XYZ file of N, CA, C and O in Angstrom:
860
model
N -35.872 11.389 2.566
C -34.952 12.507 2.339
C -34.006 12.655 3.522
O -32.817 12.838 3.366
N -34.599 12.548 4.711
C -33.782 12.663 5.921
C -32.792 11.514 6.009
O -31.633 11.693 6.374
N -33.282 10.298 5.631
C -32.393 9.147 5.675
C -31.234 9.288 4.694
O -30.108 8.903 4.973
N -31.530 9.871 3.497
C -30.484 10.056 2.502
C -29.450 11.053 2.995
O -28.249 10.865 2.819
N -29.916 12.127 3.640
C -28.990 13.134 4.182
C -28.134 12.528 5.280
O -26.929 12.782 5.372
N -28.780 11.701 6.123
C -28.024 11.066 7.197
C -26.971 10.115 6.635
O -25.852 10.025 7.132
N -27.358 9.398 5.562
C -26.405 8.472 4.943
C -25.229 9.220 4.339
O -24.080 8.801 4.440
N -25.535 10.384 3.699
C -24.457 11.187 3.105
C -23.512 11.693 4.178
O -22.295 11.689 4.013
N -24.098 12.144 5.295
C -23.262 12.639 6.391
C -22.402 11.515 6.954
O -21.234 11.707 7.294
N -23.009 10.308 7.036
C -22.252 9.171 7.547
C -21.095 8.822 6.621
O -19.986 8.533 7.067
N -21.365 8.852 5.283
C -20.301 8.573 4.316
C -19.178 9.581 4.431
O -17.991 9.236 4.335
N -19.537 10.849 4.610
C -18.521 11.895 4.748
C -17.671 11.667 5.999
O -16.451 11.830 5.980
N -18.349 11.270 7.090
C -17.625 11.002 8.337
C -16.637 9.870 8.155
O -15.480 9.950 8.569
N -17.106 8.789 7.510
C -16.223 7.647 7.309
C -15.074 7.998 6.372
O -13.952 7.539 6.560
N -15.351 8.828 5.364
C -14.284 9.254 4.454
C -13.246 10.055 5.193
O -12.043 9.925 4.965
N -13.724 10.929 6.108
C -12.781 11.719 6.892
C -11.952 10.850 7.795
O -10.755 11.068 7.988
N -12.596 9.793 8.357
C -11.880 8.896 9.249
C -10.784 8.135 8.509
O -9.734 7.840 9.063
N -11.019 7.835 7.214
C -10.031 7.101 6.444
C -8.758 7.921 6.257
O -7.690 7.373 6.032
N -8.905 9.242 6.290
C -7.760 10.106 6.105
C -7.033 10.387 7.406
O -6.015 11.059 7.414
N -7.596 9.896 8.527
C -6.914 10.075 9.799
C -5.711 9.137 9.852
O -5.835 7.955 9.548
N -4.550 9.648 10.217
C -3.369 8.780 10.258
C -3.481 7.747 11.366
O -4.100 7.986 12.401
N -2.897 6.605 11.120
C -2.877 5.555 12.125
C -2.005 5.980 13.293
O -0.916 6.521 13.102
N -2.496 5.765 14.507
C -1.695 6.098 15.680
C -0.387 5.317 15.653
O -0.336 4.166 15.215
N 0.657 5.969 16.138
C 1.967 5.321 16.189
C 1.899 4.047 17.027
O 2.504 3.030 16.681
N 1.144 4.084 18.124
C 1.013 2.907 18.981
C 0.337 1.761 18.228
O 0.761 0.610 18.326
N -0.729 2.062 17.452
C -1.427 1.021 16.699
C -0.531 0.436 15.613
O -0.558 -0.770 15.342
N 0.266 1.301 14.982
C 1.177 0.825 13.941
C 2.218 -0.133 14.518
O 2.516 -1.172 13.933
N 2.756 0.215 15.686
C 3.747 -0.656 16.323
C 3.137 -1.994 16.718
O 3.765 -3.046 16.575
N 1.900 -1.949 17.221
C 1.210 -3.193 17.585
C 1.010 -4.061 16.345
O 1.188 -5.288 16.381
N 0.645 -3.433 15.227
C 0.448 -4.183 13.984
C 1.754 -4.833 13.525
O 1.774 -5.988 13.098
N 2.857 -4.079 13.606
C 4.153 -4.636 13.228
C 4.565 -5.767 14.167
O 5.221 -6.724 13.751
N 4.185 -5.633 15.440
C 4.558 -6.652 16.423
C 3.875 -7.986 16.158
O 4.293 -9.018 16.687
N 2.822 -7.984 15.342
C 2.139 -9.233 15.011
C 2.902 -10.058 13.987
O 2.517 -11.183 13.675
N 3.971 -9.477 13.436
C 4.819 -10.220 12.500
C 5.569 -11.291 13.275
O 6.396 -10.984 14.125
N 5.300 -12.525 12.977
C 5.898 -13.620 13.751
C 6.801 -14.523 12.918
O 7.435 -15.428 13.449
N 6.837 -14.286 11.588
C 7.579 -15.212 10.734
C 9.001 -14.751 10.430
O 9.789 -15.499 9.866
N 9.348 -13.500 10.798
C 10.691 -12.996 10.500
C 11.006 -11.820 11.404
O 10.151 -11.328 12.142
N 12.248 -11.348 11.315
C 12.651 -10.189 12.096
C 11.913 -8.940 11.613
O 11.553 -8.821 10.440
N 11.709 -7.994 12.541
C 11.164 -6.683 12.188
C 12.351 -5.747 12.037
O 13.060 -5.465 13.005
N 12.596 -5.288 10.819
C 13.780 -4.478 10.542
C 13.465 -2.990 10.634
O 12.295 -2.573 10.627
N 14.531 -2.200 10.696
C 14.380 -0.746 10.685
C 13.700 -0.307 9.395
O 12.871 0.604 9.390
N 14.012 -0.981 8.291
C 13.384 -0.639 7.014
C 11.892 -0.904 7.044
O 11.097 -0.132 6.476
N 11.470 -1.985 7.705
C 10.040 -2.284 7.826
C 9.301 -1.140 8.509
O 8.213 -0.732 8.079
N 9.907 -0.626 9.587
C 9.276 0.461 10.341
C 9.206 1.723 9.486
O 8.181 2.408 9.444
N 10.297 2.033 8.765
C 10.331 3.237 7.924
C 9.292 3.160 6.809
O 8.596 4.147 6.522
N 9.158 1.987 6.189
C 8.182 1.828 5.106
C 6.755 1.927 5.646
O 5.882 2.542 5.031
N 6.520 1.342 6.816
C 5.179 1.392 7.409
C 4.776 2.831 7.747
O 3.620 3.218 7.598
N 5.742 3.623 8.195
C 5.456 5.004 8.590
C 5.392 5.947 7.402
O 4.769 7.004 7.472
N 6.087 5.605 6.297
C 6.177 6.464 5.125
C 6.691 7.853 5.508
O 7.712 7.966 6.145
N 5.969 8.938 5.134
C 6.493 10.283 5.406
C 6.483 10.620 6.903
O 7.151 11.559 7.317
N 5.749 9.853 7.702
C 5.783 10.089 9.152
C 7.038 9.506 9.797
O 7.278 9.703 10.981
N 7.837 8.795 8.997
C 9.053 8.189 9.534
C 10.064 9.247 9.971
O 10.855 9.005 10.886
N 10.033 10.431 9.345
C 10.947 11.490 9.771
C 10.750 11.809 11.247
O 11.686 11.815 12.041
N 9.501 12.088 11.610
C 9.203 12.453 12.993
C 9.451 11.319 13.955
O 10.017 11.516 15.036
N 9.040 10.108 13.578
C 9.178 8.965 14.480
C 10.644 8.666 14.785
O 11.020 8.449 15.942
N 11.496 8.697 13.762
C 12.912 8.403 13.994
C 13.629 9.579 14.664
O 14.598 9.362 15.396
N 13.160 10.803 14.429
C 13.694 11.926 15.196
C 13.450 11.698 16.683
O 14.335 11.913 17.516
N 12.232 11.272 17.009
C 11.895 11.012 18.413
C 12.771 9.900 18.987
O 13.318 10.032 20.089
N 12.917 8.811 18.245
C 13.692 7.662 18.728
C 15.131 8.053 19.040
O 15.681 7.694 20.094
N 15.757 8.807 18.135
C 17.165 9.144 18.319
C 17.371 10.364 19.215
O 18.500 10.640 19.620
N 16.288 11.082 19.519
C 16.401 12.222 20.428
C 16.340 11.784 21.879
O 17.017 12.356 22.741
N 15.534 10.773 22.181
C 15.313 10.362 23.570
C 16.604 10.109 24.351
O 16.707 10.538 25.507
N 17.618 9.420 23.789
C 18.853 9.223 24.569
C 19.536 10.529 24.944
O 20.267 10.588 25.944
N 19.331 11.588 24.155
C 19.963 12.874 24.436
C 19.250 13.652 25.541
O 19.728 14.717 25.941
N 18.120 13.136 26.008
C 17.366 13.828 27.054
C 17.702 13.321 28.457
O 17.159 13.833 29.430
N 18.557 12.331 28.537
C 18.975 11.822 29.840
C 20.400 12.291 30.116
O 21.158 12.577 29.190
N 20.781 12.414 31.400
C 22.152 12.851 31.721
C 23.189 11.902 31.126
O 23.099 10.684 31.284
N 24.148 12.478 30.418
C 25.161 11.685 29.745
C 26.547 12.233 30.058
O 26.693 13.420 30.370
N 27.567 11.401 29.980
C 28.933 11.893 30.202
C 29.351 12.849 29.094
O 28.811 12.784 27.975
N 30.292 13.748 29.363
C 30.758 14.684 28.336
C 31.241 13.949 27.089
O 31.915 12.921 27.178
N 30.869 14.479 25.949
C 31.296 13.887 24.685
C 30.327 12.875 24.109
O 30.472 12.460 22.953
N 29.315 12.469 24.891
C 28.370 11.460 24.400
C 27.549 11.972 23.219
O 27.153 11.195 22.344
N 27.314 13.287 23.188
C 26.513 13.838 22.093
C 27.228 13.733 20.747
O 26.583 13.804 19.699
N 28.564 13.574 20.759
C 29.273 13.387 19.501
C 28.809 12.107 18.815
O 28.809 12.016 17.586
N 28.418 11.110 19.623
C 27.940 9.842 19.063
C 26.434 9.871 18.859
O 25.927 9.542 17.787
N 25.697 10.301 19.888
C 24.235 10.271 19.828
C 23.659 11.359 18.928
O 22.513 11.263 18.494
N 24.452 12.412 18.665
C 23.955 13.479 17.808
C 24.034 13.160 16.326
O 23.287 13.727 15.521
N 24.906 12.226 15.941
C 25.067 11.898 14.524
C 23.794 11.326 13.885
O 23.436 11.733 12.772
N 23.098 10.384 14.540
C 21.851 9.904 13.927
C 20.815 11.012 13.747
O 20.067 10.999 12.766
N 20.789 11.972 14.664
C 19.854 13.092 14.522
C 20.174 13.921 13.288
O 19.270 14.364 12.568
N 21.467 14.158 13.065
C 21.866 14.909 11.875
C 21.462 14.148 10.617
O 20.959 14.733 9.653
N 21.656 12.826 10.635
C 21.306 12.001 9.476
C 19.803 12.060 9.190
O 19.382 12.248 8.041
N 18.982 11.910 10.234
C 17.527 11.901 10.037
C 17.018 13.270 9.605
O 16.196 13.386 8.685
N 17.494 14.332 10.252
C 17.021 15.676 9.896
C 17.484 16.064 8.498
O 16.753 16.754 7.772
N 18.677 15.610 8.103
C 19.126 15.865 6.727
C 18.213 15.148 5.737
O 17.856 15.693 4.690
N 17.805 13.922 6.073
C 16.876 13.191 5.222
C 15.531 13.917 5.131
O 14.904 13.958 4.074
N 15.098 14.469 6.253
C 13.833 15.209 6.267
C 13.883 16.383 5.293
O 12.884 16.727 4.659
N 15.058 16.974 5.179
C 15.233 18.100 4.262
C 15.470 17.647 2.821
O 14.895 18.199 1.884
N 16.306 16.628 2.627
C 16.806 16.330 1.291
C 16.211 15.090 0.634
O 16.372 14.913 -0.580
N 15.536 14.218 1.392
C 15.076 12.954 0.816
C 14.094 13.187 -0.327
O 13.138 13.949 -0.204
N 14.353 12.508 -1.431
C 13.441 12.594 -2.577
C 12.306 11.584 -2.468
O 11.318 11.673 -3.193
N 12.438 10.613 -1.559
C 11.433 9.568 -1.420
C 10.299 9.949 -0.477
O 9.295 9.258 -0.413
N 10.449 11.027 0.280
C 9.408 11.425 1.209
C 9.363 10.591 2.467
O 8.395 10.645 3.222
N 10.392 9.804 2.708
C 10.507 9.038 3.943
C 11.985 8.812 4.221
O 12.841 9.057 3.365
N 12.278 8.333 5.418
C 13.671 8.086 5.785
C 14.204 6.902 4.981
O 13.539 5.862 4.856
N 15.375 7.075 4.427
C 16.057 5.996 3.715
C 17.329 5.639 4.466
O 18.128 6.526 4.794
N 17.509 4.346 4.748
C 18.697 3.884 5.450
C 19.578 3.069 4.513
O 19.066 2.358 3.638
N 20.895 3.164 4.690
C 21.782 2.251 3.952
C 21.389 0.810 4.231
O 20.811 0.507 5.278
N 21.698 -0.091 3.295
C 21.228 -1.472 3.397
C 21.627 -2.127 4.720
O 20.818 -2.786 5.360
N 22.876 -1.920 5.141
C 23.340 -2.583 6.362
C 22.552 -2.112 7.577
O 22.229 -2.909 8.468
N 22.232 -0.802 7.618
C 21.454 -0.271 8.743
C 19.994 -0.695 8.618
O 19.366 -1.123 9.590
N 19.444 -0.570 7.422
C 18.042 -0.906 7.216
C 17.715 -2.360 7.474
O 16.601 -2.701 7.873
N 18.693 -3.246 7.232
C 18.467 -4.676 7.439
C 18.555 -5.090 8.906
O 18.230 -6.233 9.242
N 19.020 -4.165 9.751
C 19.116 -4.511 11.169
C 17.705 -4.686 11.736
O 16.824 -3.856 11.528
N 17.513 -5.783 12.441
C 16.177 -6.024 12.971
C 16.195 -6.770 14.288
O 17.250 -7.167 14.796
N 15.019 -6.920 14.839
C 14.834 -7.619 16.102
C 13.968 -8.848 15.873
O 13.074 -8.848 15.014
N 14.232 -9.873 16.656
C 13.381 -11.053 16.604
C 11.963 -10.660 17.018
O 11.768 -9.742 17.826
N 10.950 -11.327 16.441
C 9.552 -10.951 16.743
C 9.238 -10.888 18.231
O 8.543 -9.972 18.687
N 9.771 -11.836 19.017
C 9.467 -11.863 20.445
C 10.067 -10.646 21.154
O 9.432 -10.046 22.030
N 11.293 -10.275 20.758
C 11.947 -9.114 21.364
C 11.212 -7.826 21.011
O 10.955 -6.978 21.864
N 10.853 -7.692 19.725
C 10.136 -6.497 19.271
C 8.785 -6.390 19.967
O 8.366 -5.305 20.388
N 8.098 -7.520 20.110
C 6.790 -7.519 20.771
C 6.909 -7.106 22.234
O 6.057 -6.374 22.753
N 7.984 -7.529 22.887
C 8.200 -7.152 24.287
C 8.446 -5.652 24.416
O 7.890 -4.991 25.310
N 9.260 -5.096 23.513
C 9.533 -3.654 23.534
C 8.249 -2.873 23.296
O 7.961 -1.882 23.982
N 7.474 -3.308 22.313
C 6.222 -2.622 21.983
C 5.257 -2.681 23.168
O 4.590 -1.689 23.490
N 5.188 -3.820 23.834
C 4.275 -3.975 24.976
C 4.605 -2.989 26.087
O 3.702 -2.508 26.789
N 5.886 -2.692 26.266
C 6.286 -1.744 27.309
C 6.126 -0.296 26.859
O 5.872 0.587 27.675
N 6.274 -0.063 25.567
C 6.252 1.305 25.052
C 4.845 1.821 24.781
O 4.544 2.999 25.008
N 3.975 0.942 24.309
C 2.646 1.357 23.849
C 1.804 2.053 24.922
O 1.148 3.074 24.630
N 1.762 1.574 26.179
C 0.953 2.295 27.177
C 1.357 3.756 27.341
O 0.498 4.635 27.485
N 2.658 4.044 27.299
C 3.121 5.428 27.405
C 2.728 6.213 26.163
O 2.310 7.383 26.250
N 2.857 5.598 24.997
C 2.493 6.282 23.760
C 1.006 6.627 23.736
O 0.624 7.720 23.322
N 0.174 5.714 24.195
C -1.269 5.948 24.137
C -1.693 7.056 25.091
O -2.653 7.774 24.803
N -0.986 7.199 26.197
C -1.271 8.346 27.075
C -0.930 9.647 26.366
O -1.682 10.621 26.431
N 0.228 9.666 25.701
C 0.653 10.882 25.001
C -0.252 11.182 23.809
O -0.519 12.342 23.493
N -0.760 10.133 23.155
C -1.604 10.318 21.976
C -2.965 10.930 22.312
O -3.667 11.408 21.419
N -3.339 10.925 23.586
C -4.575 11.598 23.987
C -4.418 13.110 23.936
O -5.404 13.846 23.793
N -3.187 13.584 24.071
C -2.915 15.024 24.038
C -2.488 15.486 22.656
O -2.778 16.608 22.243
N -1.753 14.618 21.953
C -1.236 14.964 20.629
C -2.124 14.289 19.594
O -2.052 13.075 19.397
N -2.972 15.084 18.931
C -3.961 14.535 17.997
C -3.805 15.216 16.634
O -3.249 16.317 16.540
N -4.261 14.570 15.567
C -4.178 15.197 14.236
C -5.001 16.485 14.183
O -6.204 16.470 14.426
N -4.331 17.601 13.876
C -5.026 18.889 13.776
C -4.124 19.897 13.080
O -2.910 19.831 13.161
N -4.750 20.822 12.377
C -4.063 21.947 11.749
C -2.791 21.491 11.026
O -1.724 22.064 11.189
N -2.920 20.431 10.217
C -1.742 19.893 9.554
C -1.394 20.738 8.328
O -2.159 20.809 7.378
N -0.247 21.371 8.346
C 0.153 22.302 7.286
C 1.365 21.795 6.504
O 1.935 22.525 5.699
N 1.754 20.540 6.731
C 2.948 20.014 6.069
C 2.604 18.997 4.989
O 3.324 18.025 4.784
N 1.490 19.219 4.300
C 1.107 18.305 3.230
C 2.112 18.344 2.084
O 2.388 17.325 1.457
N 2.661 19.516 1.789
C 3.617 19.628 0.689
C 5.024 19.272 1.149
O 5.389 19.497 2.308
N 5.803 18.735 0.227
C 7.185 18.364 0.548
C 8.013 19.619 0.834
O 8.951 19.578 1.641
N 7.666 20.740 0.195
C 8.404 21.990 0.417
C 8.282 22.443 1.868
O 9.275 22.818 2.501
N 7.054 22.412 2.399
C 6.846 22.831 3.788
C 7.597 21.916 4.740
O 8.177 22.365 5.736
N 7.603 20.622 4.423
C 8.307 19.683 5.279
C 9.820 19.916 5.227
O 10.523 19.739 6.226
N 10.322 20.317 4.072
C 11.755 20.615 3.945
C 12.140 21.794 4.841
O 13.238 21.822 5.403
N 11.252 22.772 4.964
C 11.546 23.921 5.831
C 11.700 23.470 7.280
O 12.614 23.923 7.986
N 10.813 22.591 7.726
C 10.945 22.040 9.074
C 12.227 21.225 9.174
O 12.905 21.217 10.211
N 12.581 20.548 8.081
C 13.810 19.766 8.057
C 15.052 20.627 8.248
O 16.010 20.213 8.908
N 15.049 21.833 7.676
C 16.188 22.743 7.859
C 16.348 23.105 9.328
O 17.454 23.074 9.882
N 15.226 23.459 9.975
C 15.282 23.796 11.400
C 15.734 22.587 12.211
O 16.570 22.715 13.125
N 15.201 21.398 11.880
C 15.593 20.182 12.605
C 17.084 19.913 12.432
O 17.762 19.484 13.375
N 17.612 20.179 11.240
C 19.040 19.960 10.988
C 19.895 20.906 11.832
O 20.905 20.493 12.413
N 19.480 22.167 11.917
C 20.217 23.132 12.745
C 20.192 22.697 14.207
O 21.211 22.726 14.913
N 19.015 22.258 14.674
C 18.895 21.802 16.060
C 19.767 20.565 16.304
O 20.396 20.443 17.357
N 19.792 19.651 15.331
C 20.609 18.447 15.474
C 22.094 18.790 15.569
O 22.832 18.183 16.346
N 22.524 19.784 14.789
C 23.922 20.221 14.844
C 24.233 20.826 16.214
O 25.298 20.585 16.796
N 23.289 21.591 16.759
C 23.484 22.188 18.090
C 23.579 21.085 19.145
O 24.405 21.157 20.060
N 22.745 20.044 19.015
C 22.824 18.917 19.946
C 24.184 18.238 19.837
O 24.780 17.832 20.839
N 24.686 18.127 18.630
C 25.957 17.444 18.381
C 27.149 18.207 18.964
O 28.102 17.595 19.464
N 27.084 19.541 18.939
C 28.225 20.340 19.387
C 28.361 20.304 20.912
O 27.361 20.239 21.627
N 29.595 20.370 21.420
C 29.814 20.331 22.877
C 29.581 21.692 23.529
O 30.510 22.354 23.996
N 28.329 22.115 23.578
C 27.972 23.414 24.153
C 27.461 23.190 25.576
O 26.451 22.500 25.764
N 28.109 23.719 26.592
C 27.654 23.527 27.975
C 26.219 24.017 28.163
O 25.892 25.155 27.803
N 25.373 23.158 28.687
C 23.960 23.469 28.955
C 23.180 23.804 27.682
O 22.045 24.276 27.761
N 23.790 23.553 26.532
C 23.130 23.932 25.284
C 22.573 22.781 24.489
O 21.975 22.997 23.426
N 22.736 21.542 24.969
C 22.300 20.379 24.208
C 20.880 19.926 24.541
O 20.150 19.477 23.657
N 20.490 20.031 25.823
C 19.188 19.511 26.237
C 18.016 20.278 25.615
O 17.082 19.639 25.112
N 18.009 21.630 25.623
C 16.862 22.335 25.043
C 16.601 22.006 23.574
O 15.443 21.744 23.210
N 17.618 21.995 22.685
C 17.309 21.616 21.296
C 16.880 20.161 21.161
O 16.068 19.833 20.296
N 17.412 19.278 22.012
C 16.986 17.880 21.974
C 15.514 17.764 22.380
O 14.747 16.994 21.775
N 15.113 18.528 23.388
C 13.717 18.524 23.817
C 12.809 19.056 22.710
O 11.731 18.502 22.447
N 13.250 20.124 22.037
C 12.467 20.677 20.928
C 12.339 19.663 19.793
O 11.270 19.507 19.199
N 13.436 18.946 19.498
C 13.386 17.920 18.451
C 12.445 16.783 18.826
O 11.756 16.230 17.964
N 12.418 16.425 20.111
C 11.515 15.365 20.559
C 10.058 15.774 20.331
O 9.233 14.966 19.879
N 9.741 17.033 20.636
C 8.377 17.524 20.422
C 8.045 17.552 18.932
O 6.976 17.102 18.506
N 8.972 18.087 18.129
C 8.746 18.129 16.677
C 8.563 16.722 16.130
O 7.670 16.456 15.324
N 9.435 15.793 16.579
C 9.366 14.435 16.071
C 8.054 13.740 16.407
O 7.402 13.166 15.528
N 7.646 13.796 17.666
C 6.433 13.092 18.075
C 5.191 13.712 17.445
O 4.318 12.998 16.936
N 5.096 15.037 17.465
C 3.906 15.685 16.901
C 3.866 15.528 15.380
O 2.787 15.431 14.796
N 5.028 15.499 14.730
C 5.070 15.254 13.284
C 4.538 13.856 12.969
O 3.769 13.670 12.022
N 4.929 12.875 13.770
C 4.476 11.508 13.524
C 2.980 11.352 13.771
O 2.357 10.432 13.244
N 2.395 12.275 14.547
C 0.966 12.207 14.864
C 0.135 13.199 14.048
O -1.054 13.336 14.281
N 0.782 13.917 13.120
C 0.088 14.907 12.289
C -0.534 16.041 13.114
O -1.612 16.534 12.807
N 0.149 16.443 14.164
C -0.325 17.530 15.016
C 0.423 18.811 14.630
O 1.546 19.053 15.080
N -0.200 19.631 13.789
C 0.448 20.842 13.312
C 0.732 21.839 14.423
O 1.772 22.507 14.414
N -0.192 21.958 15.377
C 0.014 22.892 16.490
C 1.223 22.454 17.317
O 2.049 23.270 17.725
N 1.336 21.148 17.553
C 2.485 20.639 18.296
C 3.788 20.893 17.575
O 4.807 21.229 18.201
N 3.794 20.761 16.241
C 4.999 21.040 15.458
C 5.391 22.504 15.600
O 6.577 22.838 15.754
N 4.388 23.396 15.567
C 4.673 24.825 15.725
C 5.272 25.102 17.103
O 6.248 25.853 17.231
N 4.709 24.487 18.141
C 5.256 24.652 19.496
C 6.704 24.175 19.544
O 7.593 24.847 20.097
N 6.969 23.015 18.936
C 8.332 22.504 18.899
C 9.279 23.434 18.155
O 10.429 23.628 18.578
N 8.806 24.029 17.061
C 9.640 24.961 16.289
C 9.957 26.213 17.093
O 11.093 26.710 17.059
N 8.958 26.734 17.811
C 9.191 27.918 18.648
C 10.220 27.610 19.726
O 11.154 28.391 19.964
N 10.061 26.467 20.383
C 11.040 26.058 21.396
C 12.410 25.837 20.767
O 13.446 26.142 21.373
N 12.418 25.317 19.539
C 13.676 25.103 18.843
C 14.402 26.404 18.562
O 15.620 26.512 18.766
N 13.682 27.412 18.092
C 14.292 28.721 17.829
C 14.824 29.340 19.120
O 15.907 29.938 19.139
N 14.053 29.172 20.210
C 14.507 29.694 21.505
C 15.771 28.977 21.967
O 16.688 29.596 22.520
N 15.846 27.667 21.730
C 17.026 26.903 22.162
C 18.252 27.274 21.331
O 19.374 27.286 21.840
N 18.048 27.600 20.052
C 19.163 28.064 19.214
C 19.684 29.401 19.734
O 20.898 29.627 19.821
N 18.748 30.281 20.101
C 19.149 31.573 20.661
C 19.908 31.387 21.974
O 20.909 32.072 22.233
N 19.449 30.445 22.804
C 20.135 30.167 24.066
C 21.537 29.631 23.819
O 22.505 30.058 24.478
N 21.673 28.712 22.875
C 22.995 28.157 22.555
C 23.923 29.240 22.022
O 25.114 29.284 22.380
N 23.390 30.128 21.185
C 24.205 31.224 20.656
C 24.652 32.152 21.783
O 25.805 32.624 21.799
N 23.756 32.405 22.730
C 24.105 33.252 23.878
C 25.216 32.623 24.710
O 26.156 33.302 25.133
N 25.112 31.307 24.931
C 26.135 30.603 25.712
C 27.483 30.672 25.006
O 28.518 30.944 25.635
N 27.481 30.435 23.705
C 28.738 30.468 22.941
C 29.340 31.866 22.944
O 30.554 32.043 23.157
N 28.511 32.884 22.725
C 29.007 34.268 22.701
C 29.540 34.686 24.073
O 30.574 35.352 24.169
N 28.830 34.298 25.117
C 29.261 34.634 26.468
C 30.583 33.950 26.785
O 31.502 34.567 27.351
N 30.703 32.666 26.442
C 31.959 31.936 26.679
C 33.102 32.563 25.895
O 34.222 32.699 26.394
N 32.811 32.960 24.646
C 33.838 33.599 23.826
C 34.301 34.920 24.429
O 35.499 35.236 24.426
N 33.350 35.709 24.937
C 33.698 36.993 25.559
C 34.534 36.800 26.809
O 35.499 37.530 27.051
N 34.181 35.783 27.619
C 34.943 35.514 28.846
C 36.367 35.064 28.513
O 37.344 35.483 29.167
N 36.486 34.217 27.502
C 37.815 33.758 27.100
C 38.666 34.917 26.569
O 39.880 34.980 26.814
N 38.010 35.836 25.864
C 38.743 36.997 25.347
C 39.244 37.888 26.476
O 40.344 38.443 26.404
N 38.443 37.985 27.543
C 38.866 38.792 28.690
C 40.034 38.127 29.443
O 40.953 38.812 29.943
N 39.975 36.792 29.521
C 41.019 36.075 30.261
C 42.332 36.076 29.505
O 43.398 36.304 30.076
N 42.260 35.850 28.206
C 43.492 35.749 27.421
C 43.774 37.035 26.642
O 44.743 37.152 25.943
């Protein structure tokens, strides 16, 4: 009887483990084993499925977190708008790229080199960001996060002094935690995102008031 109970508990544990999402680092390592052809953007999106929203948000947000010359966000912010719009509007439940973009790929050796450099950093972060309290199982809930991500992406795109980095940082948190199924992390990113929108609005209103006083 005890053995049967232990076996049932073991089966339940293994069933639960099967529902655990694959770590982003492990997925990249698996893709890097492809040696017979290029690894395309479409391959990565298909492998990630609905987690592709978060992963590509993270990828396109990172350049916006480093010091850039004025006007750079006009270029780097466009992919963020595209991905966040897909998160809201996509009927496929994953990022869809036009054929020309989706077919873009890297040679296996190049992709493997990038993954080798990226994976150690990802695995450190994955110790803190773990699957928990996942509340975005429904497409409707994910669309709500997509609306917020779209607003943040637009704020990143606009030339707002000191107003681009905070929403980009919030998007990076939302993107990474979304790809790892960390609901608490997504909530933290959303709170930071709302705060960054308020900060951007304050900057715009203050600048508008100063201009009105001058002119």
